[in-house]
mmCIF file of C-alpha atoms in Angstrom:
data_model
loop_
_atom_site.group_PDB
_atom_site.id
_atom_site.type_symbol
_atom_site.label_atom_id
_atom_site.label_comp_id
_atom_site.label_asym_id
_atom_site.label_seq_id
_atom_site.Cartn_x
_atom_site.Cartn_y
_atom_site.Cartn_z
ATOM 1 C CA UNK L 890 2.949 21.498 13.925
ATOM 2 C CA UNK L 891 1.192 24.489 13.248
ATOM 3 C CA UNK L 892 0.232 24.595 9.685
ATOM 4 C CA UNK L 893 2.120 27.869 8.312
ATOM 5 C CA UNK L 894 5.434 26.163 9.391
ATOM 6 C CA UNK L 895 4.010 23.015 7.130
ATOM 7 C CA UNK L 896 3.440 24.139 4.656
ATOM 8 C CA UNK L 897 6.962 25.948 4.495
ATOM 9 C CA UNK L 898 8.461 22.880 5.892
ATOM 10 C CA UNK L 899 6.825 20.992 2.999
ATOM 11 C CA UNK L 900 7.756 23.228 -0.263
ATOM 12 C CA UNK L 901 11.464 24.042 1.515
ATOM 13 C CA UNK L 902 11.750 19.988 1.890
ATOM 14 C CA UNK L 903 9.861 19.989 -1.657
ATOM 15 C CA UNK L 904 13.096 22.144 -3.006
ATOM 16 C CA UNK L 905 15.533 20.112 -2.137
ATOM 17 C CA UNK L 906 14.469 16.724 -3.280
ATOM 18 C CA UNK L 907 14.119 18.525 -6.623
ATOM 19 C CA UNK L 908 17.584 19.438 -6.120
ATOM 20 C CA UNK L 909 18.958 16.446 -5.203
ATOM 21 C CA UNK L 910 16.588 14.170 -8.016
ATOM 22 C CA UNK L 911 17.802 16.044 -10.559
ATOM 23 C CA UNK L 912 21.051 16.241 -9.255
ATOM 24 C CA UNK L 913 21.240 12.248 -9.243
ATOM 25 C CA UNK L 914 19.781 12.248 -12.835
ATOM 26 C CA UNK L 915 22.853 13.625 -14.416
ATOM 27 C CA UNK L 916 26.625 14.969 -13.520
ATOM 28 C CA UNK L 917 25.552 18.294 -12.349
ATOM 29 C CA UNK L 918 26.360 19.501 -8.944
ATOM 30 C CA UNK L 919 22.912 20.146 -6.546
ATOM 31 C CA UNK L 920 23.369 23.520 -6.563
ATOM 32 C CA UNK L 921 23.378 23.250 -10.449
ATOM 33 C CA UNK L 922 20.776 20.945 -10.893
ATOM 34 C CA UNK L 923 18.678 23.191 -8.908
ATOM 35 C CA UNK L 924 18.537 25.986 -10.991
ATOM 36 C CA UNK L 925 18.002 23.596 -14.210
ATOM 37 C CA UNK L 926 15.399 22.025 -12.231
ATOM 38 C CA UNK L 927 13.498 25.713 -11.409
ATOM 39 C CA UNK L 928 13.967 25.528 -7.526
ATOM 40 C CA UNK L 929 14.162 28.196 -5.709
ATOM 41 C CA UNK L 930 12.909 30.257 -3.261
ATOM 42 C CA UNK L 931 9.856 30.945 -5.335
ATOM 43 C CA UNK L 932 8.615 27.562 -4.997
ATOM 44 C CA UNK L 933 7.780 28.384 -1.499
ATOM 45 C CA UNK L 934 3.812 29.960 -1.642
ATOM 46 C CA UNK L 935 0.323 30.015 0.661
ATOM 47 C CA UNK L 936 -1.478 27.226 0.248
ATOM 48 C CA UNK L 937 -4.576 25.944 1.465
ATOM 49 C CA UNK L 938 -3.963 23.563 4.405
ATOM 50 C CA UNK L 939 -7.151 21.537 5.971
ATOM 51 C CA UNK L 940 -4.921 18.654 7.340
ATOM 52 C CA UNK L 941 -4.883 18.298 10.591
ATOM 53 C CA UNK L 942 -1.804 19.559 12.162
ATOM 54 C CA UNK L 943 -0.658 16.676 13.939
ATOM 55 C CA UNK L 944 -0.578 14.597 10.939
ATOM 56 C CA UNK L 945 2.715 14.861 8.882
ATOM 57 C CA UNK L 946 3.545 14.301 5.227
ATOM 58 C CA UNK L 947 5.497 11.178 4.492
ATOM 59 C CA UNK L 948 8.853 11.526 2.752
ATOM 60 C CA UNK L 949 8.084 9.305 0.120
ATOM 61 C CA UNK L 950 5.190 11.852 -0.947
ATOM 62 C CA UNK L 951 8.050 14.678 -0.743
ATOM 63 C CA UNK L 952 10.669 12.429 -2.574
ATOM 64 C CA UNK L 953 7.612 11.446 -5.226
ATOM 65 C CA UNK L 954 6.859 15.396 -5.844
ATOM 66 C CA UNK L 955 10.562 16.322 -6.283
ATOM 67 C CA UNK L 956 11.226 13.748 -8.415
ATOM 68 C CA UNK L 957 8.404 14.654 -10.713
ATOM 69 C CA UNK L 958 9.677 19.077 -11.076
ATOM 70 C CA UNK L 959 12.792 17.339 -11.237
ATOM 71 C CA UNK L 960 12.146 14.828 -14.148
ATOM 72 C CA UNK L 961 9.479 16.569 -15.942
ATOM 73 C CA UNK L 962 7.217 13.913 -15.611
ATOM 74 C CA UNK L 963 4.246 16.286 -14.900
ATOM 75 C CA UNK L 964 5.043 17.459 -18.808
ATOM 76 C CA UNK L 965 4.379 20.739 -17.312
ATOM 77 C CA UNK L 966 0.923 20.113 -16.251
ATOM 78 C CA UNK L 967 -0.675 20.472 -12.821
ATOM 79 C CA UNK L 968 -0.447 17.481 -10.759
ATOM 80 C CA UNK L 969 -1.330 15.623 -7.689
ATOM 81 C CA UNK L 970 -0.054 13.031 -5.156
ATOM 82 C CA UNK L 971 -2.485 10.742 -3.491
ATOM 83 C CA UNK L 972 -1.488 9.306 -0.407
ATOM 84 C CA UNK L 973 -3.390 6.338 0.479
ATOM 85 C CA UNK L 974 -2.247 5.541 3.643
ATOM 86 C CA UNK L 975 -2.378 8.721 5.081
ATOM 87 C CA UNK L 976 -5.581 9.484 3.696
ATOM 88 C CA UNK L 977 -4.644 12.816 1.949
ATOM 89 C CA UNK L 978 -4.034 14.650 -1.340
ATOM 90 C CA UNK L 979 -1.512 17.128 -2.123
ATOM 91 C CA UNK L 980 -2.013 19.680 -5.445
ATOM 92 C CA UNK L 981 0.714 21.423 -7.179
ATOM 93 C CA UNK L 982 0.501 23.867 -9.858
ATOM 94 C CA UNK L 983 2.321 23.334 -12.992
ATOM 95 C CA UNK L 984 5.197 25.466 -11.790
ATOM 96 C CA UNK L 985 5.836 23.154 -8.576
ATOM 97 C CA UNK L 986 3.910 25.630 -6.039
ATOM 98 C CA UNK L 987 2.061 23.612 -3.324
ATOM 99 C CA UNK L 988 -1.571 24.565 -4.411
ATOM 100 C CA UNK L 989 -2.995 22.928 -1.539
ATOM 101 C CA UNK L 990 -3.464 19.768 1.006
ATOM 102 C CA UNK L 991 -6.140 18.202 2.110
ATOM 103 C CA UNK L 992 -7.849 14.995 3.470
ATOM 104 C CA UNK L 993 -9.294 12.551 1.050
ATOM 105 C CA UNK L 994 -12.088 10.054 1.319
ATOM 106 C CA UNK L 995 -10.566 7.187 -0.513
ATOM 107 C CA UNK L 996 -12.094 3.457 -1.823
ATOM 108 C CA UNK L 997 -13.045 1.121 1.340
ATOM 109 C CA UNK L 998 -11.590 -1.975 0.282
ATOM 110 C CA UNK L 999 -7.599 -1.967 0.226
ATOM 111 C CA UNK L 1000 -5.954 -3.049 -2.874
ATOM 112 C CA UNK L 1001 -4.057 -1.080 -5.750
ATOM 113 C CA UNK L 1002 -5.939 -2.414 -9.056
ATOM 114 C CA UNK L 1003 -9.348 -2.196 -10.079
ATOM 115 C CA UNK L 1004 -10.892 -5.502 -10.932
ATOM 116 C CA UNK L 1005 -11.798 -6.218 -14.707
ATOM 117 C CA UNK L 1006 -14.963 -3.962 -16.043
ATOM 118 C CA UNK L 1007 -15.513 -2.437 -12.559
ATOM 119 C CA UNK L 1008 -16.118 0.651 -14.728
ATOM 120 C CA UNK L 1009 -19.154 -0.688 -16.356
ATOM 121 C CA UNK L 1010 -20.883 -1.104 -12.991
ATOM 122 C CA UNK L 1011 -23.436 0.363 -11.212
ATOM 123 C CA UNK L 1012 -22.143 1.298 -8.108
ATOM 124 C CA UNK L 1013 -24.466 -0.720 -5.922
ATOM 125 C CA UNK L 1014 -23.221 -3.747 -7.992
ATOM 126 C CA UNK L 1015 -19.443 -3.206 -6.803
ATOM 127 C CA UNK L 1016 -19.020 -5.729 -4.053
ATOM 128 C CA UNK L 1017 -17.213 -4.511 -1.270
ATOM 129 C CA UNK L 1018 -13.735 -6.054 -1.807
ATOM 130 C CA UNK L 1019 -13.818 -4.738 -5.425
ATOM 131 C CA UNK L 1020 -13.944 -0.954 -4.031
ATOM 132 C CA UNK L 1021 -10.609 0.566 -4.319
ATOM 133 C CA UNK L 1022 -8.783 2.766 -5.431
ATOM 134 C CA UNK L 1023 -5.938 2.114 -7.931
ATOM 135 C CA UNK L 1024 -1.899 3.001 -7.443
ATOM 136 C CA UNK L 1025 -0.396 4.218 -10.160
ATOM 137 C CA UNK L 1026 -0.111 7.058 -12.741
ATOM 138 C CA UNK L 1027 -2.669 8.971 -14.264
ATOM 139 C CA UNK L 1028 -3.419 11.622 -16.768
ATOM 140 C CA UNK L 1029 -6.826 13.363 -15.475
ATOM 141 C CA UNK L 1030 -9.204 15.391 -17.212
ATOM 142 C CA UNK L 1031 -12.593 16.696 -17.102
ATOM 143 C CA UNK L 1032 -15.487 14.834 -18.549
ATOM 144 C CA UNK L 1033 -19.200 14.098 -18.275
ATOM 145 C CA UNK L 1034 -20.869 11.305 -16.752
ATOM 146 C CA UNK L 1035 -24.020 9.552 -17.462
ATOM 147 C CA UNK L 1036 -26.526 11.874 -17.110
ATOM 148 C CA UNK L 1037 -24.866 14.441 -14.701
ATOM 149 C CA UNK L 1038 -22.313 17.283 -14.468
ATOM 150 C CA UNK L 1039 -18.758 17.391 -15.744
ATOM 151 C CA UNK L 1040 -16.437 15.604 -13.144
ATOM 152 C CA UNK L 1041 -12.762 15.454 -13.161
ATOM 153 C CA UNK L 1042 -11.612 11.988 -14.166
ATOM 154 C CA UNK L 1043 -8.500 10.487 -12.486
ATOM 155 C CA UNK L 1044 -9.032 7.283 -14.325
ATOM 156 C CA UNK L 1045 -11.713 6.921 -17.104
ATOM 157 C CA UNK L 1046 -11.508 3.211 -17.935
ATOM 158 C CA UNK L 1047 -12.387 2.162 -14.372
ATOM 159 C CA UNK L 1048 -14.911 5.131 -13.716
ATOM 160 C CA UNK L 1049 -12.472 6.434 -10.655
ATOM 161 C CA UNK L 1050 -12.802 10.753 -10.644
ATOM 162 C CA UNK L 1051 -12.396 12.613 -7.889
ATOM 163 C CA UNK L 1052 -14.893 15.538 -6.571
ATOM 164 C CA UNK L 1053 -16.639 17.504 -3.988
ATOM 165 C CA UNK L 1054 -18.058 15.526 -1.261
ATOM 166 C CA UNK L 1055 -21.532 15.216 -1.370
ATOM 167 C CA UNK L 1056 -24.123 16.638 0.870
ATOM 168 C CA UNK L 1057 -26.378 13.505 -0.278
ATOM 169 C CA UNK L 1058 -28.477 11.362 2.624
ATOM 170 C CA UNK L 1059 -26.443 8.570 2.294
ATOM 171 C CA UNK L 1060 -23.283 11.040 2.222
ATOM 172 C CA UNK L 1061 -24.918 11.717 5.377
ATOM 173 C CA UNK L 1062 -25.888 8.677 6.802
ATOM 174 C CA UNK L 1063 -21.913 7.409 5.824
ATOM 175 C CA UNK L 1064 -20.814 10.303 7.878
ATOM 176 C CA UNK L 1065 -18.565 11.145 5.505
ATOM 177 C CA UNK L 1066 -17.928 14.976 6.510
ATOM 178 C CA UNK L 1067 -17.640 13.408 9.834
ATOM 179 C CA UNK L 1068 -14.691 11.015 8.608
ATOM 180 C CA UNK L 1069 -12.645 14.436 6.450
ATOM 181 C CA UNK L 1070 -13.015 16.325 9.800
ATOM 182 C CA UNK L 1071 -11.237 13.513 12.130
ATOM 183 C CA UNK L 1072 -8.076 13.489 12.876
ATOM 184 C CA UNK L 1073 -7.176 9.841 12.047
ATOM 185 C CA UNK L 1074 -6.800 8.198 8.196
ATOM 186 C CA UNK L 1075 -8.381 4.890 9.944
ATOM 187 C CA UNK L 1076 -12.070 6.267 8.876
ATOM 188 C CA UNK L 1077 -11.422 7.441 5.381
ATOM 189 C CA UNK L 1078 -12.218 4.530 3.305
ATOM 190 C CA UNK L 1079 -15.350 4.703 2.801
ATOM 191 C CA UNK L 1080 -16.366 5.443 -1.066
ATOM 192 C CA UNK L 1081 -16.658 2.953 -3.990
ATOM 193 C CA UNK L 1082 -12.811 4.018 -5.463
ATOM 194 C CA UNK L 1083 -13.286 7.828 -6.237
ATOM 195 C CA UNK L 1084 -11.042 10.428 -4.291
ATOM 196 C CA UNK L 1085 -13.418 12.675 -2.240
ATOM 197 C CA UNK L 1086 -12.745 15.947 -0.808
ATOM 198 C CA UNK L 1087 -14.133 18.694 1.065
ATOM 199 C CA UNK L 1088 -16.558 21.107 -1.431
ATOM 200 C CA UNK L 1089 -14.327 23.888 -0.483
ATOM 201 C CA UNK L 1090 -11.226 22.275 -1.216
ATOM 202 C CA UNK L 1091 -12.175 21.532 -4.175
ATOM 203 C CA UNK L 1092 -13.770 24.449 -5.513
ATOM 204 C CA UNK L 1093 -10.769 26.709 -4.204
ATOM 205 C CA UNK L 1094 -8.101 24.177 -5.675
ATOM 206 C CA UNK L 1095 -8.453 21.170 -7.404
ATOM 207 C CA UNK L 1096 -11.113 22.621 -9.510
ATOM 208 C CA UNK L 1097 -8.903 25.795 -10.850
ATOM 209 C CA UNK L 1098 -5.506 23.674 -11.100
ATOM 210 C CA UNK L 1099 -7.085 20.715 -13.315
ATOM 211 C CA UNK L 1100 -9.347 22.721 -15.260
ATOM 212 C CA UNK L 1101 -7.465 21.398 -18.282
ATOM 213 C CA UNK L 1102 -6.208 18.532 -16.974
ATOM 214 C CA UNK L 1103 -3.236 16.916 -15.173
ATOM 215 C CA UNK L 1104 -1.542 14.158 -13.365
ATOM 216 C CA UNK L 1105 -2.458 12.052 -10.441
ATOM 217 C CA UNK L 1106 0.311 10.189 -9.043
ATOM 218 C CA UNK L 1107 -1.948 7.706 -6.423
ATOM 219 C CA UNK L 1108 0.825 6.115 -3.682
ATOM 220 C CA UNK L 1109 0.046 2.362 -3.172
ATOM 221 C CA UNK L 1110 -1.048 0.064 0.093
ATOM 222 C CA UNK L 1111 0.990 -2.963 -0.634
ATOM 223 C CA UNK L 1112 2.418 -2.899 -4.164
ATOM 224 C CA UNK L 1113 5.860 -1.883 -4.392
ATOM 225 C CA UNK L 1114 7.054 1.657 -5.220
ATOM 226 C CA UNK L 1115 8.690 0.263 -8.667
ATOM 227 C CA UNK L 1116 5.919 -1.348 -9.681
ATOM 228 C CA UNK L 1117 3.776 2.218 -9.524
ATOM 229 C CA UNK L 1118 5.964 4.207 -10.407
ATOM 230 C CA UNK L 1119 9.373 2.412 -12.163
ATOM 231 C CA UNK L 1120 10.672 5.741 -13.169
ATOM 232 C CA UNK L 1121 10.710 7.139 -9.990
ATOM 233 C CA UNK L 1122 11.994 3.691 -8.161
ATOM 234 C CA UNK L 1123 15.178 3.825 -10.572
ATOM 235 C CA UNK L 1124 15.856 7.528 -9.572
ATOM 236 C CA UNK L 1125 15.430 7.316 -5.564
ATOM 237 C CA UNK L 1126 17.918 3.747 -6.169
ATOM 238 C CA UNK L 1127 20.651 5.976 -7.939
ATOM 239 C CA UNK L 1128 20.090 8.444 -5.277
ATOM 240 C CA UNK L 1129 20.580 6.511 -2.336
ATOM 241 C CA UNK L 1130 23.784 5.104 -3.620
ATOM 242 C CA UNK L 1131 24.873 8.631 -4.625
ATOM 243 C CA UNK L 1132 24.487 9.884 -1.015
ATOM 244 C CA UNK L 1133 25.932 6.437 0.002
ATOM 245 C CA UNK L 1134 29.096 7.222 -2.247
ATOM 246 C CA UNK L 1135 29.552 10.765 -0.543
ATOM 247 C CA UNK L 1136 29.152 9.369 3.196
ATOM 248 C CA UNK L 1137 31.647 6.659 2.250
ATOM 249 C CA UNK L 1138 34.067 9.772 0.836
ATOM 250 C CA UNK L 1139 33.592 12.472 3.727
ATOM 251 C CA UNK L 1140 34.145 9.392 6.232
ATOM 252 C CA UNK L 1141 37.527 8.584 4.040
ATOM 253 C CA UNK L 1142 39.033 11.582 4.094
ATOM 254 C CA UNK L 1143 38.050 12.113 7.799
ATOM 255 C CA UNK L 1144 40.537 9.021 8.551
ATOM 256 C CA UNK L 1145 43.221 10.252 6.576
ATOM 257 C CA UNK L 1146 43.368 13.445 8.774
ATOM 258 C CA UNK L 1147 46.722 13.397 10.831
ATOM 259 C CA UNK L 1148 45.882 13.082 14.524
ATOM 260 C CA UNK L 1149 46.106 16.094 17.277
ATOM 261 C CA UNK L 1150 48.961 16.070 19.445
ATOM 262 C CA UNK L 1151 47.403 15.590 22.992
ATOM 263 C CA UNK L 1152 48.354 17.823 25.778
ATOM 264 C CA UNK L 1153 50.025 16.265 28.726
ATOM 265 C CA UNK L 1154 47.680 16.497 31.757
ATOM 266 C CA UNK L 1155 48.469 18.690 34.673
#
């Protein structure tokens, strides 16, 4: 898929499951719930695409960013969906505009919790099972590290930020720009538990949309959905059985329709 038709595809998909979140969230009708929700037409922008294009974007990652324009979870902040699996990030500007997507270097050892005082560590004294990065929600923000620059913190307790990718020898050695560049998510766990990306990406878009702050929403490998995210979980649940309820109804009425009268054959 070419990426200009993504991206549209993305924020026009993006709309929708705003509509229909909020729409499930209270009595409203979609079209209604759209406009309290702020969707429109507007939502669809330019944004920076360095996925490759025959990778898609999951629909829970959609569902997960309408829900959150549609709920207000963001609390009108700047946030971000990580998307383990798939090895990529997706930033949004306060507003709901699709700031960007991008591939993401991600922790090499699957799990969705950090193990107790991992954040103390040095990072050469993180066994390798221990290196992941953790599902969940998180309020980010900008801070300095022992003895170097300010980095944008996804988690603080358990040292987890995310930045530029390195141009370092064992960056090199890791071939990590190697691993952003392929086409496959198989190769993209490969850092301690921080959320690498390209030094363009980030200086073009993560950098300017968290500069103060935001939310990471960080999709899980094996723990459940409601267990991340329990706010979300109970809003998809009403929604299914909302869209349920209306198939049940059009497929009702459709029965009580009186039948045509056939024509007798030649």
């Amino acid at each position: 898929m070419h990426k200009l038709v993504r991206t549209a595809a993305l924020s026009l998909g993006l709309a929708w499951c705003g509509a229909l979140a909020a729409a499930a969230q209270s009595s409203a009708p979609e079209s209604e719930a759209a406009e309290e929700a702020g969707v429109s037409e507007s939502a669809i922008s330019p944004a920076i695409d360095e996925v490759d294009p025959g990778q898609p974007v999951s629909q829970t990652v959609v569902d997960l960013a309408g829900w959150v324009l549609a709920s207000g979870d963001n609390r009108e902040l700047p946030f971000a969906i990580v998307d383990k699996a798939a090895a990529q990030i997706l930033v949004f500007g306060a507003d709901g505009k699709l700031q960007g997507l991008a591939p993401a270097l991600i922790g090499s050892a699957v799990g969705d919790e950090s193990a107790p005082g991992v954040g103390d560590r040095e990072l050469k004294d993180i066994p390798l099972e221990e290196r992941t990065t953790p599902a969940g929600r998180y309020l980010a923000g900008s801070g300095p590290p022992p003895g170097g620059k300010s980095v944008l913190w996804v988690d603080y307790a358990t040292a987890v930020s995310i930045h530029a990718m390195e141009n370092s020898r064992s960056s090199r050695k890791e071939k990590r720009k190697e691993r952003l560049a392929s086409a496959s998510p198989e190769d993209n766990r490969i850092t301690h538990g921080c959320i690498n990306v390209s030094p363009q990406f980030y200086s073009k878009v993560v950098r300017p949309a968290f500069k103060e702050g935001g939310v990471f929403y960080v999709l899980p490998d094996s723990m459940a959905l409601q267990a991340a995210f329990p706010a979300f979980q109970e809003t998809t649940s009403r929604l299914a059985v909302s869209r349920e309820e209306k198939k049940t109804a059009v497929a009702s009425k459709s029965s009580k329709r009186p039948a045509k009268k056939k024509k007798p054959q030649d």
